[in-house]
PDB file of C-alpha atoms in Angstrom:
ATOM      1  CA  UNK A   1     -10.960  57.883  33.601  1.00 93.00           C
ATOM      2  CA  UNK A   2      -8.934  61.444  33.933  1.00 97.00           C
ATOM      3  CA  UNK A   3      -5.767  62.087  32.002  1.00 98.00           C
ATOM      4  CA  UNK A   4      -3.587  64.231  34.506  1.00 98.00           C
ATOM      5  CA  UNK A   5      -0.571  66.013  32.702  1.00 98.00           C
ATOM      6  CA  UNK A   6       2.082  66.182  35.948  1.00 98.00           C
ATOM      7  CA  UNK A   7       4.783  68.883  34.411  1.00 97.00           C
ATOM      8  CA  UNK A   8       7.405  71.342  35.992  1.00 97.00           C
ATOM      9  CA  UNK A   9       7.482  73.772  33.635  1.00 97.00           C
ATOM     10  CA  UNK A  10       9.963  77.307  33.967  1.00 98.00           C
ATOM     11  CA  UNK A  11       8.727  80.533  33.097  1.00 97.00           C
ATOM     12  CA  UNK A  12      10.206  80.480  29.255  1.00 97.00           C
ATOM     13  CA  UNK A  13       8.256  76.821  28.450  1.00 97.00           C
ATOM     14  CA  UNK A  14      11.547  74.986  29.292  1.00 97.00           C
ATOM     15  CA  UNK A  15      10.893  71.504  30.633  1.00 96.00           C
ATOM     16  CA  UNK A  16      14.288  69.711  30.337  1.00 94.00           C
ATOM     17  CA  UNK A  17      17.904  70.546  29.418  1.00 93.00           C
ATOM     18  CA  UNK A  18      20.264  67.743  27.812  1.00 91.00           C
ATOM     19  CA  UNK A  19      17.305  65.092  28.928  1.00 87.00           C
ATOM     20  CA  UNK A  20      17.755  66.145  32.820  1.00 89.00           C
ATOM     21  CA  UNK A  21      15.906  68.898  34.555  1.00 92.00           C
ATOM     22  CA  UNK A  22      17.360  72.321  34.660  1.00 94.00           C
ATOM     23  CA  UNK A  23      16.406  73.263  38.102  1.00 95.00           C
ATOM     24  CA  UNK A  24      16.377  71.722  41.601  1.00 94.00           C
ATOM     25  CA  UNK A  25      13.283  71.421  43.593  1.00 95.00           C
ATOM     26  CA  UNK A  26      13.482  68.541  46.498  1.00 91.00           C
ATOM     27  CA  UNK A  27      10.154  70.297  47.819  1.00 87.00           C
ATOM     28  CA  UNK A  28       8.499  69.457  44.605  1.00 92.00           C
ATOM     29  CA  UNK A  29       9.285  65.359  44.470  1.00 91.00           C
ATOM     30  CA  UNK A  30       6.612  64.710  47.580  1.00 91.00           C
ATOM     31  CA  UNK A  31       3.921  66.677  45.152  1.00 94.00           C
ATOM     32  CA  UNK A  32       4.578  64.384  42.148  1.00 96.00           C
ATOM     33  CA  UNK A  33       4.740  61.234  44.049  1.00 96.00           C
ATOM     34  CA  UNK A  34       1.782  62.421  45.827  1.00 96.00           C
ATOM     35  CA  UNK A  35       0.066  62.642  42.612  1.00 97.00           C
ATOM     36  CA  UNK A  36       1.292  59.667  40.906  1.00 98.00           C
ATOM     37  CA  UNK A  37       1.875  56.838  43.181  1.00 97.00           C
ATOM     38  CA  UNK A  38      -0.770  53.979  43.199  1.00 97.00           C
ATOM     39  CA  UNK A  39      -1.745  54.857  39.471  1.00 98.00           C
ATOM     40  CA  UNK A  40      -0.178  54.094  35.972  1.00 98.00           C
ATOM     41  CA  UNK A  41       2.325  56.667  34.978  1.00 98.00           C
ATOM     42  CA  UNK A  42       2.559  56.937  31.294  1.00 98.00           C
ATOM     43  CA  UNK A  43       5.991  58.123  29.891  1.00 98.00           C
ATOM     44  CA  UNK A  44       8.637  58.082  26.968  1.00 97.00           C
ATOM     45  CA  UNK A  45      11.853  56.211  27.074  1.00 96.00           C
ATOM     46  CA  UNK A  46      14.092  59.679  27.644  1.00 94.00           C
ATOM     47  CA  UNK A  47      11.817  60.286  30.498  1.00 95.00           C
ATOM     48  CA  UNK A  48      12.267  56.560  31.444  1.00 96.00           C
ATOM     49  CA  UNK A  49      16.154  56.928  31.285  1.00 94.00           C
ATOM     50  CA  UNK A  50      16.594  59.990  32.760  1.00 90.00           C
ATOM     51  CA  UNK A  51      15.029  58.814  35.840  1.00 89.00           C
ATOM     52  CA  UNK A  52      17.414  57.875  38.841  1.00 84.00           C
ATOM     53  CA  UNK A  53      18.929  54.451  38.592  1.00 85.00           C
ATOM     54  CA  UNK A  54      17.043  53.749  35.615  1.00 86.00           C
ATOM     55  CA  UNK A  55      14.552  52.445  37.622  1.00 93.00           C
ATOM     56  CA  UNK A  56      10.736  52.159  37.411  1.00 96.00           C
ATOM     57  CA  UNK A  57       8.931  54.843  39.789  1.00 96.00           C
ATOM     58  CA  UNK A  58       7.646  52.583  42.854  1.00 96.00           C
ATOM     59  CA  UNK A  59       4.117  52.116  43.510  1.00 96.00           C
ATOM     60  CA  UNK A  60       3.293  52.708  39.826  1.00 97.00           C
ATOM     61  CA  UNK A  61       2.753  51.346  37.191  1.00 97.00           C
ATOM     62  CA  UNK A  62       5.177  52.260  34.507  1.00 98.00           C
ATOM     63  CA  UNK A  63       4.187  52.391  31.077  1.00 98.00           C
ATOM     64  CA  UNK A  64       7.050  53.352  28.259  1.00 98.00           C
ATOM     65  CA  UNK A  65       6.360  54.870  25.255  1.00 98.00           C
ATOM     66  CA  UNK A  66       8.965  54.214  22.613  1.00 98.00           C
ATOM     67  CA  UNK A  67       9.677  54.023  18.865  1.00 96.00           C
ATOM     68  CA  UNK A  68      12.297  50.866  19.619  1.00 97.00           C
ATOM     69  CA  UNK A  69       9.919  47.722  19.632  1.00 95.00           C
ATOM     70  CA  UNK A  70      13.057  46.038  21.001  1.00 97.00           C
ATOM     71  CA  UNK A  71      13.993  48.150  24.043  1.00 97.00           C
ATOM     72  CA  UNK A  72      13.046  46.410  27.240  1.00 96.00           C
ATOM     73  CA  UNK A  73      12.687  48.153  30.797  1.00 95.00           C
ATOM     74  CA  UNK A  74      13.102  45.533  33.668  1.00 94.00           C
ATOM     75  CA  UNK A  75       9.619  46.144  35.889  1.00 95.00           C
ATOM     76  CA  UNK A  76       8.626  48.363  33.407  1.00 97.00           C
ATOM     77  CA  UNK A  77       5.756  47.789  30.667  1.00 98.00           C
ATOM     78  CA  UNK A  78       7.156  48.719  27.189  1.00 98.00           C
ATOM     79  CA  UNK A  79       4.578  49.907  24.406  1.00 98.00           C
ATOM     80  CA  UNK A  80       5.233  51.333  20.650  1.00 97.00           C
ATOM     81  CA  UNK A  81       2.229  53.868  20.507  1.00 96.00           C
ATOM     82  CA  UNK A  82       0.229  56.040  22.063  1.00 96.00           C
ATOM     83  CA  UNK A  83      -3.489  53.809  22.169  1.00 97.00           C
ATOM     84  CA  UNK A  84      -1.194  50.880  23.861  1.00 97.00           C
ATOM     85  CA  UNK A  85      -0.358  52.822  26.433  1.00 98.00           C
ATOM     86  CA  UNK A  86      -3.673  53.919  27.115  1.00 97.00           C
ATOM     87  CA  UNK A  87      -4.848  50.613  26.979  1.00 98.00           C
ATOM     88  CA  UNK A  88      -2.735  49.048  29.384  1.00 98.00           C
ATOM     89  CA  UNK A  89      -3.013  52.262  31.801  1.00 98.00           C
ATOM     90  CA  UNK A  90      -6.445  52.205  31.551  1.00 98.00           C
ATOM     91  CA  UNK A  91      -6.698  48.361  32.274  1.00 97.00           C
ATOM     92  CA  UNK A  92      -4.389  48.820  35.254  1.00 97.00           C
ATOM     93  CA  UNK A  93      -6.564  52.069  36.608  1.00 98.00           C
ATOM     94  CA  UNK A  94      -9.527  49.679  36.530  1.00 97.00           C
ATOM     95  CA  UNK A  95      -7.801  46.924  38.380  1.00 96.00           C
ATOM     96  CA  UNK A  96      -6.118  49.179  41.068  1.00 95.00           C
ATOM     97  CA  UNK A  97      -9.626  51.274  41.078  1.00 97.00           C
ATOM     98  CA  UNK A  98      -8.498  54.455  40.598  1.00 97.00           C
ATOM     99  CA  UNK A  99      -9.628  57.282  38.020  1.00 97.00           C
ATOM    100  CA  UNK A 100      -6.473  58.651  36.816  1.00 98.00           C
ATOM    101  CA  UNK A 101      -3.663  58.017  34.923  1.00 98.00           C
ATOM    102  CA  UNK A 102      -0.843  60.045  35.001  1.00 98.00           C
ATOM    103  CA  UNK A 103       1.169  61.382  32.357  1.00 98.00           C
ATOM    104  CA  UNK A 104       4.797  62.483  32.889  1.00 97.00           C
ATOM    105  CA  UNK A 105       7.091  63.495  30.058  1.00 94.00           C
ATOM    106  CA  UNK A 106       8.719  64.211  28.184  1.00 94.00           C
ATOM    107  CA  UNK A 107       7.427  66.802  25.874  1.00 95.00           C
ATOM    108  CA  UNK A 108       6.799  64.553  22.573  1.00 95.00           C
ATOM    109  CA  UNK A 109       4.487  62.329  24.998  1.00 97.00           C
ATOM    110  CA  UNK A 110       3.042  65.585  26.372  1.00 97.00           C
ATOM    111  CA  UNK A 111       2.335  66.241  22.586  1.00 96.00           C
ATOM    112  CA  UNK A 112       0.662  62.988  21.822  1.00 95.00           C
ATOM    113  CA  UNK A 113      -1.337  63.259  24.839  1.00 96.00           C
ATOM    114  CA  UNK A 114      -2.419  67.030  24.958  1.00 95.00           C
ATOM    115  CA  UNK A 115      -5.898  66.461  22.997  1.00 94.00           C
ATOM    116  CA  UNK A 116      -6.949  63.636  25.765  1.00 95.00           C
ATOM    117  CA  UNK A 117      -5.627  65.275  28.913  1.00 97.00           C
ATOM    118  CA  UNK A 118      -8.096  66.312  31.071  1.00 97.00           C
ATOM    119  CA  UNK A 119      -6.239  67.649  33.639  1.00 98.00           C
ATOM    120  CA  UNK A 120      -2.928  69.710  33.809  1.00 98.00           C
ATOM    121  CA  UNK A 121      -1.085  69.819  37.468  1.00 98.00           C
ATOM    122  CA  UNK A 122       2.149  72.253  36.470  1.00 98.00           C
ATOM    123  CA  UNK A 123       4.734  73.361  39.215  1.00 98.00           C
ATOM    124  CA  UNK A 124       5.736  76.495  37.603  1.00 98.00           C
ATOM    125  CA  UNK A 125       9.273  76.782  38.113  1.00 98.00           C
ATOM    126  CA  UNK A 126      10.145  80.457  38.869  1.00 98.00           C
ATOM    127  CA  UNK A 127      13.127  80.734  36.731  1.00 97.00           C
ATOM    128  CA  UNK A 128      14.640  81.062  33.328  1.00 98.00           C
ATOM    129  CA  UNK A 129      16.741  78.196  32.524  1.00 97.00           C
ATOM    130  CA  UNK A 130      18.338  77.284  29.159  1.00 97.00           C
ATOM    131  CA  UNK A 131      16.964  74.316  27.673  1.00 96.00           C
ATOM    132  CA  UNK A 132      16.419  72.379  24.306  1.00 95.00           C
ATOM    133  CA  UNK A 133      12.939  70.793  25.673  1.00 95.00           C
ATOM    134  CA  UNK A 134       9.749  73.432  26.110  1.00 96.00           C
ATOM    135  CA  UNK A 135       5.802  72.575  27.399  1.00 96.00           C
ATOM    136  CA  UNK A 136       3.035  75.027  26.478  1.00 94.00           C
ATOM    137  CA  UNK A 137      -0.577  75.240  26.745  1.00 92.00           C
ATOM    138  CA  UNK A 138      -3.612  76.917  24.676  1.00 92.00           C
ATOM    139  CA  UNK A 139      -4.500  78.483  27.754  1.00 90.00           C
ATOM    140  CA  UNK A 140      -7.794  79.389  25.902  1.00 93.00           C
ATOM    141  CA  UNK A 141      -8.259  75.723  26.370  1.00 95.00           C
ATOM    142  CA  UNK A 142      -8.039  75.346  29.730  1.00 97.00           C
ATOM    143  CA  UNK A 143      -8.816  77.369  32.928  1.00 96.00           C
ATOM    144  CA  UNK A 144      -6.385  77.648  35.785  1.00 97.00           C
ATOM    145  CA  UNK A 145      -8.410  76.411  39.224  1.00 98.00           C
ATOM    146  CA  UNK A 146      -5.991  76.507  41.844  1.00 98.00           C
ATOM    147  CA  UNK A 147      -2.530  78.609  42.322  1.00 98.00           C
ATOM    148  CA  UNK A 148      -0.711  78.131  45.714  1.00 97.00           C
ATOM    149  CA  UNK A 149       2.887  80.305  45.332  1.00 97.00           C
ATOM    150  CA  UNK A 150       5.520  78.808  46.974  1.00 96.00           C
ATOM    151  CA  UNK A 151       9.402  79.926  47.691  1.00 97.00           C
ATOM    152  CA  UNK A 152      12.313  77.675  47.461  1.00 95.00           C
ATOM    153  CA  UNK A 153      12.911  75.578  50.284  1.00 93.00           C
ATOM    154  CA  UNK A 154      16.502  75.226  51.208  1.00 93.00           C
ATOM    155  CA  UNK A 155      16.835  72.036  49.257  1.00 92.00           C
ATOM    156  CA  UNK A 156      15.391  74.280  45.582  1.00 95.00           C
ATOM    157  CA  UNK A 157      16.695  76.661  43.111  1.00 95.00           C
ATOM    158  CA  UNK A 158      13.885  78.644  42.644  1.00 97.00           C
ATOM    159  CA  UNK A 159      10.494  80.070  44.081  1.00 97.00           C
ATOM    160  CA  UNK A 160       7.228  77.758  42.588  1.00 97.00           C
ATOM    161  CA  UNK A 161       4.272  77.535  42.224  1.00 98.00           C
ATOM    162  CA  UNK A 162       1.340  74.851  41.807  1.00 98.00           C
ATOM    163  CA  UNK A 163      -1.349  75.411  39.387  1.00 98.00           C
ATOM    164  CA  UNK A 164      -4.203  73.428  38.213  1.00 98.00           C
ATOM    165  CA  UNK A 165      -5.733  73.686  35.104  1.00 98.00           C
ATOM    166  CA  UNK A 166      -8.656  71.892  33.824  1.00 97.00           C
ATOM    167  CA  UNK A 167     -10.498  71.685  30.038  1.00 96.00           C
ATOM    168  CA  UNK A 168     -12.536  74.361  29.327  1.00 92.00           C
ATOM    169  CA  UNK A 169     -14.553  72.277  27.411  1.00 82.00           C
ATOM    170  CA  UNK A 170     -14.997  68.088  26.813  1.00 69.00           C
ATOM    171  CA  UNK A 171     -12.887  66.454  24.399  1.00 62.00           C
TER     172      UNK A 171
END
């Protein structure tokens, strides 16, 4: 089963700004739900909230990571750690037969998940923003495998591009 980091990240590490994202790439959303739909998406509550409507990502199943044992996500599945979530995303891989599970945000999830991921799929936001939430990699850790540059579409902020890194070495 492959852990697959999905992650815009701008030049300077930021990933988020006030729990929103500090850029605007429409181009970018057919990518990640290209990547994501049909599999278990693991992700924190901020990352849960800040999503539109406060509604579960279709076609997925979403898995919450959060410290509240209380908080409850209507079609959502609500864990308290880290080995839940990969339980339950690993027994819904199996049942939808796929071989991923996708992880997306926010950073403190990226953190607990770093040493497992497998794979990283980052749209490199071509840009500076101001933020209070950062991503970065070991990059002696993992070797970039694909880079397709991109500019901004007329519904984006910035030029992107998509890079894919994989683990130098098994975990």
């Amino acid at each position: 089963m492959e852990i697959v980091f999905v992650v815009a990240v701008a030049e300077n590490g930021v990933i988020g700004a006030g729990n929103a994202i500090p850029w605007r790439l429409k181009s970018d959303m057919a990518r990640f739900k290209a990547l994501t739909v049909g599999k278990p998406v693991i992700m924190g509550r901020k990352t849960f909230e800040s999503l539109p409507g406060r509604r579960p990502l279709p076609n997925r199943t979403n898995i919450i990571i959060t410290r509240d044992a209380d908080y409850r996500a209507a079609g959502a599945i609500v864990t308290t750690s880290a080995a839940d979530a990969g339980a339950v995303a690993r027994g819904d891989a199996l049942r939808r037969s796929v071989a991923e599970i996708a992880v997306i945000g926010g950073a403190e999830i990226y953190r607990q998940w770093l040493d497992r991921a497998d794979r990283l799929e980052i749209t490199e936001v071509h840009a500076r923003p101001d933020g209070d939430t950062h991503f970065a990699i070991d990059k002696t850790q993992w070797q970039e495998t694909e880079r397709v540059r991109h500019p901004a579409g007329p519904d984006d902020t910035a030029d992107y591009s998509y890079v894919t890194y994989r683990r130098r070495s098994p975990h």
